[in-house]
């Protein structure tokens, strides 16, 4: 199975400041079609996970442009340009390249 | 509008059974791979099962293989998860989710609100 390792586990951020989360995969997520099958989710308190970023760097519909993501192969990063209070929750990376689907352990973003 | 609504959760004794349902609207379950993901209290997300768009193939995590069965009823656009031989380790919130097409990333792009299952005597 593909193992995804996120860091940090906890991320306290001052509103208006940037934030960055890393996700490393035990195997390359780059498909021969040129796309990385790595996705990012935010699970706000008491809610279901919501898709933020798909295929490594594409924002899902309705996601603010302060969210961006990059990376290829085994190393990926999610960035929030200026954190807002509504960004609080747990961020997960997920790989969709191979079955079984696997998730990172999560990164909890909190407001300082 | 796409909606997935789970039901059927609750409290069950160890060794018992439960059947979860996921009513889908806004798309047909026979057009997408459908999955079940669970989240134990205070823990992360765990994929546990999937069913192909054709319904022919089903997939399970090792943790539930042989105990859980995924199925669907196209006529009422509903996904099911039959859970047998439940243990305390199966206590979790269970989510159904749609998997997008592989060309679109094979992400889980729509999720239900989740349904809690508690296994306890």
mmCIF file of C-alpha atoms in Angstrom:
data_model
loop_
_atom_site.group_PDB
_atom_site.id
_atom_site.type_symbol
_atom_site.label_atom_id
_atom_site.label_comp_id
_atom_site.label_asym_id
_atom_site.label_seq_id
_atom_site.Cartn_x
_atom_site.Cartn_y
_atom_site.Cartn_z
ATOM 1 C CA UNK A 1 0.000 0.000 0.000
ATOM 2 C CA UNK A 2 1.031 3.588 -0.583
ATOM 3 C CA UNK A 3 1.966 5.254 2.717
ATOM 4 C CA UNK A 4 1.432 9.004 2.954
ATOM 5 C CA UNK A 5 3.247 10.926 5.678
ATOM 6 C CA UNK A 6 2.174 14.449 6.519
ATOM 7 C CA UNK A 7 4.039 17.111 8.457
ATOM 8 C CA UNK A 8 3.589 18.851 10.714
ATOM 9 C CA UNK A 9 0.985 17.036 12.780
ATOM 10 C CA UNK A 10 -0.168 20.307 14.337
ATOM 11 C CA UNK A 11 0.080 23.767 12.834
ATOM 12 C CA UNK A 12 -0.739 26.870 14.881
ATOM 13 C CA UNK A 13 -1.034 29.910 12.634
ATOM 14 C CA UNK A 14 -1.732 33.606 13.202
ATOM 15 C CA UNK A 15 -4.565 34.918 11.000
ATOM 16 C CA UNK A 16 -3.209 36.588 7.900
ATOM 17 C CA UNK A 17 0.002 34.584 8.007
ATOM 18 C CA UNK A 18 0.887 31.852 5.489
ATOM 19 C CA UNK A 19 0.824 28.136 6.222
ATOM 20 C CA UNK A 20 2.385 25.130 4.555
ATOM 21 C CA UNK A 21 1.724 21.396 4.894
ATOM 22 C CA UNK A 22 3.890 18.628 3.476
ATOM 23 C CA UNK A 23 2.797 15.214 2.232
ATOM 24 C CA UNK A 24 5.305 12.557 1.284
ATOM 25 C CA UNK A 25 4.404 9.308 -0.442
ATOM 26 C CA UNK A 26 6.242 6.011 -0.103
ATOM 27 C CA UNK A 27 5.952 5.576 -3.891
ATOM 28 C CA UNK A 28 5.637 7.926 -6.823
ATOM 29 C CA UNK A 29 2.144 9.229 -7.517
ATOM 30 C CA UNK A 30 3.057 10.398 -11.015
ATOM 31 C CA UNK A 31 1.056 8.553 -13.667
ATOM 32 C CA UNK A 32 2.270 8.065 -17.218
ATOM 33 C CA UNK A 33 -0.352 10.606 -18.292
ATOM 34 C CA UNK A 34 1.707 13.283 -16.563
ATOM 35 C CA UNK A 35 -0.642 13.859 -13.644
ATOM 36 C CA UNK A 36 0.046 13.299 -9.984
ATOM 37 C CA UNK A 37 -2.777 11.414 -8.310
ATOM 38 C CA UNK A 38 -2.489 13.291 -5.036
ATOM 39 C CA UNK A 39 -5.429 15.165 -3.545
ATOM 40 C CA UNK A 40 -5.929 17.454 -0.560
ATOM 41 C CA UNK A 41 -8.944 17.633 1.758
ATOM 42 C CA UNK A 42 -10.026 19.837 4.614
ATOM 43 C CA UNK A 43 -12.219 18.430 7.342
ATOM 44 C CA UNK A 44 -13.694 21.302 9.291
ATOM 45 C CA UNK A 45 -14.851 20.577 12.846
ATOM 46 C CA UNK A 46 -17.973 18.432 12.843
ATOM 47 C CA UNK A 47 -18.095 18.193 9.051
ATOM 48 C CA UNK A 48 -17.298 15.726 6.291
ATOM 49 C CA UNK A 49 -14.020 16.093 4.427
ATOM 50 C CA UNK A 50 -14.212 18.480 1.494
ATOM 51 C CA UNK A 51 -12.031 18.303 -1.599
ATOM 52 C CA UNK A 52 -9.657 21.263 -1.877
ATOM 53 C CA UNK A 53 -7.107 20.242 -4.488
ATOM 54 C CA UNK A 54 -7.082 17.385 -6.987
ATOM 55 C CA UNK A 55 -4.381 16.028 -9.277
ATOM 56 C CA UNK A 56 -1.678 17.637 -7.222
ATOM 57 C CA UNK A 57 -2.397 21.282 -7.984
ATOM 58 C CA UNK A 58 -5.913 21.892 -9.343
ATOM 59 C CA UNK A 59 -8.309 23.739 -7.044
ATOM 60 C CA UNK A 60 -11.721 22.173 -6.686
ATOM 61 C CA UNK A 61 -14.798 24.226 -7.491
ATOM 62 C CA UNK A 62 -15.427 27.028 -5.020
ATOM 63 C CA UNK A 63 -12.055 26.763 -3.266
ATOM 64 C CA UNK A 64 -10.539 30.204 -2.569
ATOM 65 C CA UNK A 65 -7.405 31.077 -4.477
ATOM 66 C CA UNK A 66 -5.457 31.546 -1.238
ATOM 67 C CA UNK A 67 -5.123 27.742 -1.375
ATOM 68 C CA UNK A 68 -2.465 26.376 -3.706
ATOM 69 C CA UNK A 69 -0.588 23.119 -4.018
ATOM 70 C CA UNK A 70 2.459 21.821 -5.794
ATOM 71 C CA UNK A 71 4.760 18.859 -6.015
ATOM 72 C CA UNK A 72 5.405 15.779 -8.082
ATOM 73 C CA UNK A 73 6.343 12.177 -7.618
ATOM 74 C CA UNK A 74 6.644 11.646 -3.896
ATOM 75 C CA UNK A 75 6.792 15.158 -2.391
ATOM 76 C CA UNK A 76 3.830 17.499 -2.249
ATOM 77 C CA UNK A 77 2.959 20.747 -0.494
ATOM 78 C CA UNK A 78 -0.283 22.529 0.297
ATOM 79 C CA UNK A 79 0.015 26.250 0.924
ATOM 80 C CA UNK A 80 -2.395 28.768 2.327
ATOM 81 C CA UNK A 81 -1.313 32.278 1.390
ATOM 82 C CA UNK A 82 -3.112 34.055 4.245
ATOM 83 C CA UNK A 83 -4.844 31.927 6.847
ATOM 84 C CA UNK A 84 -8.355 32.870 7.850
ATOM 85 C CA UNK A 85 -10.375 31.689 10.842
ATOM 86 C CA UNK A 86 -12.560 29.511 8.588
ATOM 87 C CA UNK A 87 -9.506 27.483 7.517
ATOM 88 C CA UNK A 88 -9.375 25.733 10.888
ATOM 89 C CA UNK A 89 -9.628 21.954 10.752
ATOM 90 C CA UNK A 90 -7.677 18.870 9.766
ATOM 91 C CA UNK A 91 -6.014 18.684 6.368
ATOM 92 C CA UNK A 92 -5.507 15.314 4.715
ATOM 93 C CA UNK A 93 -3.657 14.256 1.616
ATOM 94 C CA UNK A 94 -4.967 11.231 -0.273
ATOM 95 C CA UNK A 95 -3.601 9.162 -3.135
ATOM 96 C CA UNK A 96 -5.888 7.943 -5.898
ATOM 97 C CA UNK A 97 -3.319 6.241 -8.097
ATOM 98 C CA UNK A 98 -3.512 2.730 -6.760
ATOM 99 C CA UNK A 99 -5.954 0.721 -4.735
ATOM 100 C CA UNK A 100 -6.417 0.786 -1.856
ATOM 101 C CA UNK A 101 -6.971 4.513 -1.524
ATOM 102 C CA UNK A 102 -4.803 5.775 1.324
ATOM 103 C CA UNK A 103 -4.751 8.973 3.350
ATOM 104 C CA UNK A 104 -2.104 10.835 5.263
ATOM 105 C CA UNK A 105 -2.549 10.938 9.023
ATOM 106 C CA UNK A 106 -3.743 14.521 8.942
ATOM 107 C CA UNK A 107 -2.461 17.963 9.938
ATOM 108 C CA UNK A 108 -4.489 19.970 12.421
ATOM 109 C CA UNK A 109 -4.466 23.692 11.671
ATOM 110 C CA UNK A 110 -5.401 25.932 14.556
ATOM 111 C CA UNK A 111 -5.526 29.664 14.992
ATOM 112 C CA UNK A 112 -3.062 31.196 17.434
ATOM 113 C CA UNK B 1 -27.309 19.168 -6.948
ATOM 114 C CA UNK B 2 -25.270 16.190 -5.805
ATOM 115 C CA UNK B 3 -26.269 14.775 -2.424
ATOM 116 C CA UNK B 4 -25.290 11.643 -0.517
ATOM 117 C CA UNK B 5 -27.262 10.844 2.622
ATOM 118 C CA UNK B 6 -26.257 7.999 4.902
ATOM 119 C CA UNK B 7 -28.593 6.205 7.272
ATOM 120 C CA UNK B 8 -28.810 3.016 9.297
ATOM 121 C CA UNK B 9 -26.153 3.679 11.880
ATOM 122 C CA UNK B 10 -26.495 3.354 15.615
ATOM 123 C CA UNK B 11 -25.551 1.266 18.629
ATOM 124 C CA UNK B 12 -24.943 -2.456 18.124
ATOM 125 C CA UNK B 13 -23.540 -5.153 20.377
ATOM 126 C CA UNK B 14 -20.227 -6.859 19.633
ATOM 127 C CA UNK B 15 -20.783 -9.667 17.164
ATOM 128 C CA UNK B 16 -23.870 -7.981 15.790
ATOM 129 C CA UNK B 17 -24.761 -6.713 12.339
ATOM 130 C CA UNK B 18 -25.833 -3.440 10.811
ATOM 131 C CA UNK B 19 -26.660 -2.282 7.296
ATOM 132 C CA UNK B 20 -25.796 1.238 6.243
ATOM 133 C CA UNK B 21 -27.534 2.946 3.346
ATOM 134 C CA UNK B 22 -26.404 5.884 1.246
ATOM 135 C CA UNK B 23 -29.126 7.522 -0.820
ATOM 136 C CA UNK B 24 -27.686 9.367 -3.782
ATOM 137 C CA UNK B 25 -29.180 12.183 -5.820
ATOM 138 C CA UNK B 26 -27.755 14.317 -8.599
ATOM 139 C CA UNK B 27 -25.990 11.474 -10.380
ATOM 140 C CA UNK B 28 -26.419 7.742 -10.976
ATOM 141 C CA UNK B 29 -24.466 5.287 -8.841
ATOM 142 C CA UNK B 30 -23.901 3.127 -11.914
ATOM 143 C CA UNK B 31 -21.807 5.877 -13.496
ATOM 144 C CA UNK B 32 -19.145 6.128 -10.801
ATOM 145 C CA UNK B 33 -17.089 4.046 -8.414
ATOM 146 C CA UNK B 34 -18.670 4.444 -5.001
ATOM 147 C CA UNK B 35 -16.757 4.057 -1.762
ATOM 148 C CA UNK B 36 -17.107 3.826 1.995
ATOM 149 C CA UNK B 37 -14.645 5.595 4.262
ATOM 150 C CA UNK B 38 -14.693 5.528 8.053
ATOM 151 C CA UNK B 39 -13.211 7.615 10.827
ATOM 152 C CA UNK B 40 -12.745 6.203 14.304
ATOM 153 C CA UNK B 41 -13.175 8.675 17.188
ATOM 154 C CA UNK B 42 -10.332 11.173 17.157
ATOM 155 C CA UNK B 43 -8.588 9.351 14.320
ATOM 156 C CA UNK B 44 -7.938 9.855 10.636
ATOM 157 C CA UNK B 45 -9.694 8.651 7.508
ATOM 158 C CA UNK B 46 -9.681 4.986 6.484
ATOM 159 C CA UNK B 47 -10.958 3.729 3.140
ATOM 160 C CA UNK B 48 -12.781 0.454 3.718
ATOM 161 C CA UNK B 49 -14.753 -0.511 0.622
ATOM 162 C CA UNK B 50 -15.625 0.296 -2.956
ATOM 163 C CA UNK B 51 -17.828 -0.909 -5.782
ATOM 164 C CA UNK B 52 -17.166 -0.410 -9.457
ATOM 165 C CA UNK B 53 -19.497 1.549 -11.712
ATOM 166 C CA UNK B 54 -20.627 -1.693 -13.319
ATOM 167 C CA UNK B 55 -21.266 -3.243 -9.944
ATOM 168 C CA UNK B 56 -19.290 -6.300 -10.958
ATOM 169 C CA UNK B 57 -16.213 -5.591 -8.843
ATOM 170 C CA UNK B 58 -16.080 -4.919 -5.138
ATOM 171 C CA UNK B 59 -13.088 -3.991 -3.019
ATOM 172 C CA UNK B 60 -12.337 -4.164 0.686
ATOM 173 C CA UNK B 61 -9.690 -3.148 3.141
ATOM 174 C CA UNK B 62 -8.094 -6.034 4.998
ATOM 175 C CA UNK B 63 -9.636 -4.738 8.220
ATOM 176 C CA UNK B 64 -13.169 -5.514 6.994
ATOM 177 C CA UNK B 65 -12.667 -8.214 4.361
ATOM 178 C CA UNK B 66 -14.912 -11.198 4.945
ATOM 179 C CA UNK B 67 -17.168 -9.257 7.338
ATOM 180 C CA UNK B 68 -18.458 -6.321 5.289
ATOM 181 C CA UNK B 69 -20.269 -6.416 1.946
ATOM 182 C CA UNK B 70 -20.849 -3.453 -0.348
ATOM 183 C CA UNK B 71 -23.748 -3.447 -2.787
ATOM 184 C CA UNK B 72 -26.090 -1.075 -4.537
ATOM 185 C CA UNK B 73 -29.611 -0.825 -5.902
ATOM 186 C CA UNK B 74 -29.609 1.104 -9.151
ATOM 187 C CA UNK B 75 -33.407 1.365 -9.205
ATOM 188 C CA UNK B 76 -33.371 3.557 -6.111
ATOM 189 C CA UNK B 77 -29.850 4.948 -6.598
ATOM 190 C CA UNK B 78 -28.683 3.706 -3.223
ATOM 191 C CA UNK B 79 -25.409 2.273 -1.947
ATOM 192 C CA UNK B 80 -25.274 -0.193 0.941
ATOM 193 C CA UNK B 81 -22.722 -1.527 3.404
ATOM 194 C CA UNK B 82 -23.677 -4.716 5.204
ATOM 195 C CA UNK B 83 -21.534 -5.042 8.322
ATOM 196 C CA UNK B 84 -21.352 -8.357 10.171
ATOM 197 C CA UNK B 85 -19.341 -9.664 13.135
ATOM 198 C CA UNK B 86 -18.839 -6.151 14.423
ATOM 199 C CA UNK B 87 -16.213 -5.392 17.051
ATOM 200 C CA UNK B 88 -15.348 -2.320 19.093
ATOM 201 C CA UNK B 89 -12.699 -1.487 16.482
ATOM 202 C CA UNK B 90 -15.503 -0.855 13.978
ATOM 203 C CA UNK B 91 -16.802 2.062 16.049
ATOM 204 C CA UNK B 92 -16.538 5.063 13.749
ATOM 205 C CA UNK B 93 -18.326 7.582 11.616
ATOM 206 C CA UNK B 94 -19.002 6.004 8.245
ATOM 207 C CA UNK B 95 -19.016 8.126 5.107
ATOM 208 C CA UNK B 96 -20.099 7.205 1.610
ATOM 209 C CA UNK B 97 -18.262 9.065 -1.123
ATOM 210 C CA UNK B 98 -18.206 9.266 -4.889
ATOM 211 C CA UNK B 99 -14.943 8.600 -6.656
ATOM 212 C CA UNK B 100 -14.335 10.822 -9.656
ATOM 213 C CA UNK B 101 -13.268 9.335 -12.970
ATOM 214 C CA UNK B 102 -9.611 8.370 -13.257
ATOM 215 C CA UNK B 103 -9.028 11.032 -15.904
ATOM 216 C CA UNK B 104 -10.325 13.610 -13.420
ATOM 217 C CA UNK B 105 -8.056 12.398 -10.649
ATOM 218 C CA UNK B 106 -9.904 9.499 -9.030
ATOM 219 C CA UNK B 107 -10.461 11.694 -6.006
ATOM 220 C CA UNK B 108 -13.388 11.413 -3.608
ATOM 221 C CA UNK B 109 -15.199 14.482 -4.827
ATOM 222 C CA UNK B 110 -18.534 14.216 -3.021
ATOM 223 C CA UNK B 111 -19.124 12.941 0.506
ATOM 224 C CA UNK B 112 -22.129 12.242 2.638
ATOM 225 C CA UNK B 113 -22.565 13.832 6.042
ATOM 226 C CA UNK B 114 -21.505 10.635 7.776
ATOM 227 C CA UNK B 115 -23.345 8.258 10.092
ATOM 228 C CA UNK B 116 -22.054 7.100 13.481
ATOM 229 C CA UNK B 117 -21.768 3.426 14.335
ATOM 230 C CA UNK B 118 -21.026 2.413 17.905
ATOM 231 C CA UNK B 119 -20.200 -1.179 18.802
ATOM 232 C CA UNK B 120 -20.571 -1.682 22.516
ATOM 233 C CA UNK B 121 -22.254 -3.945 25.029
#
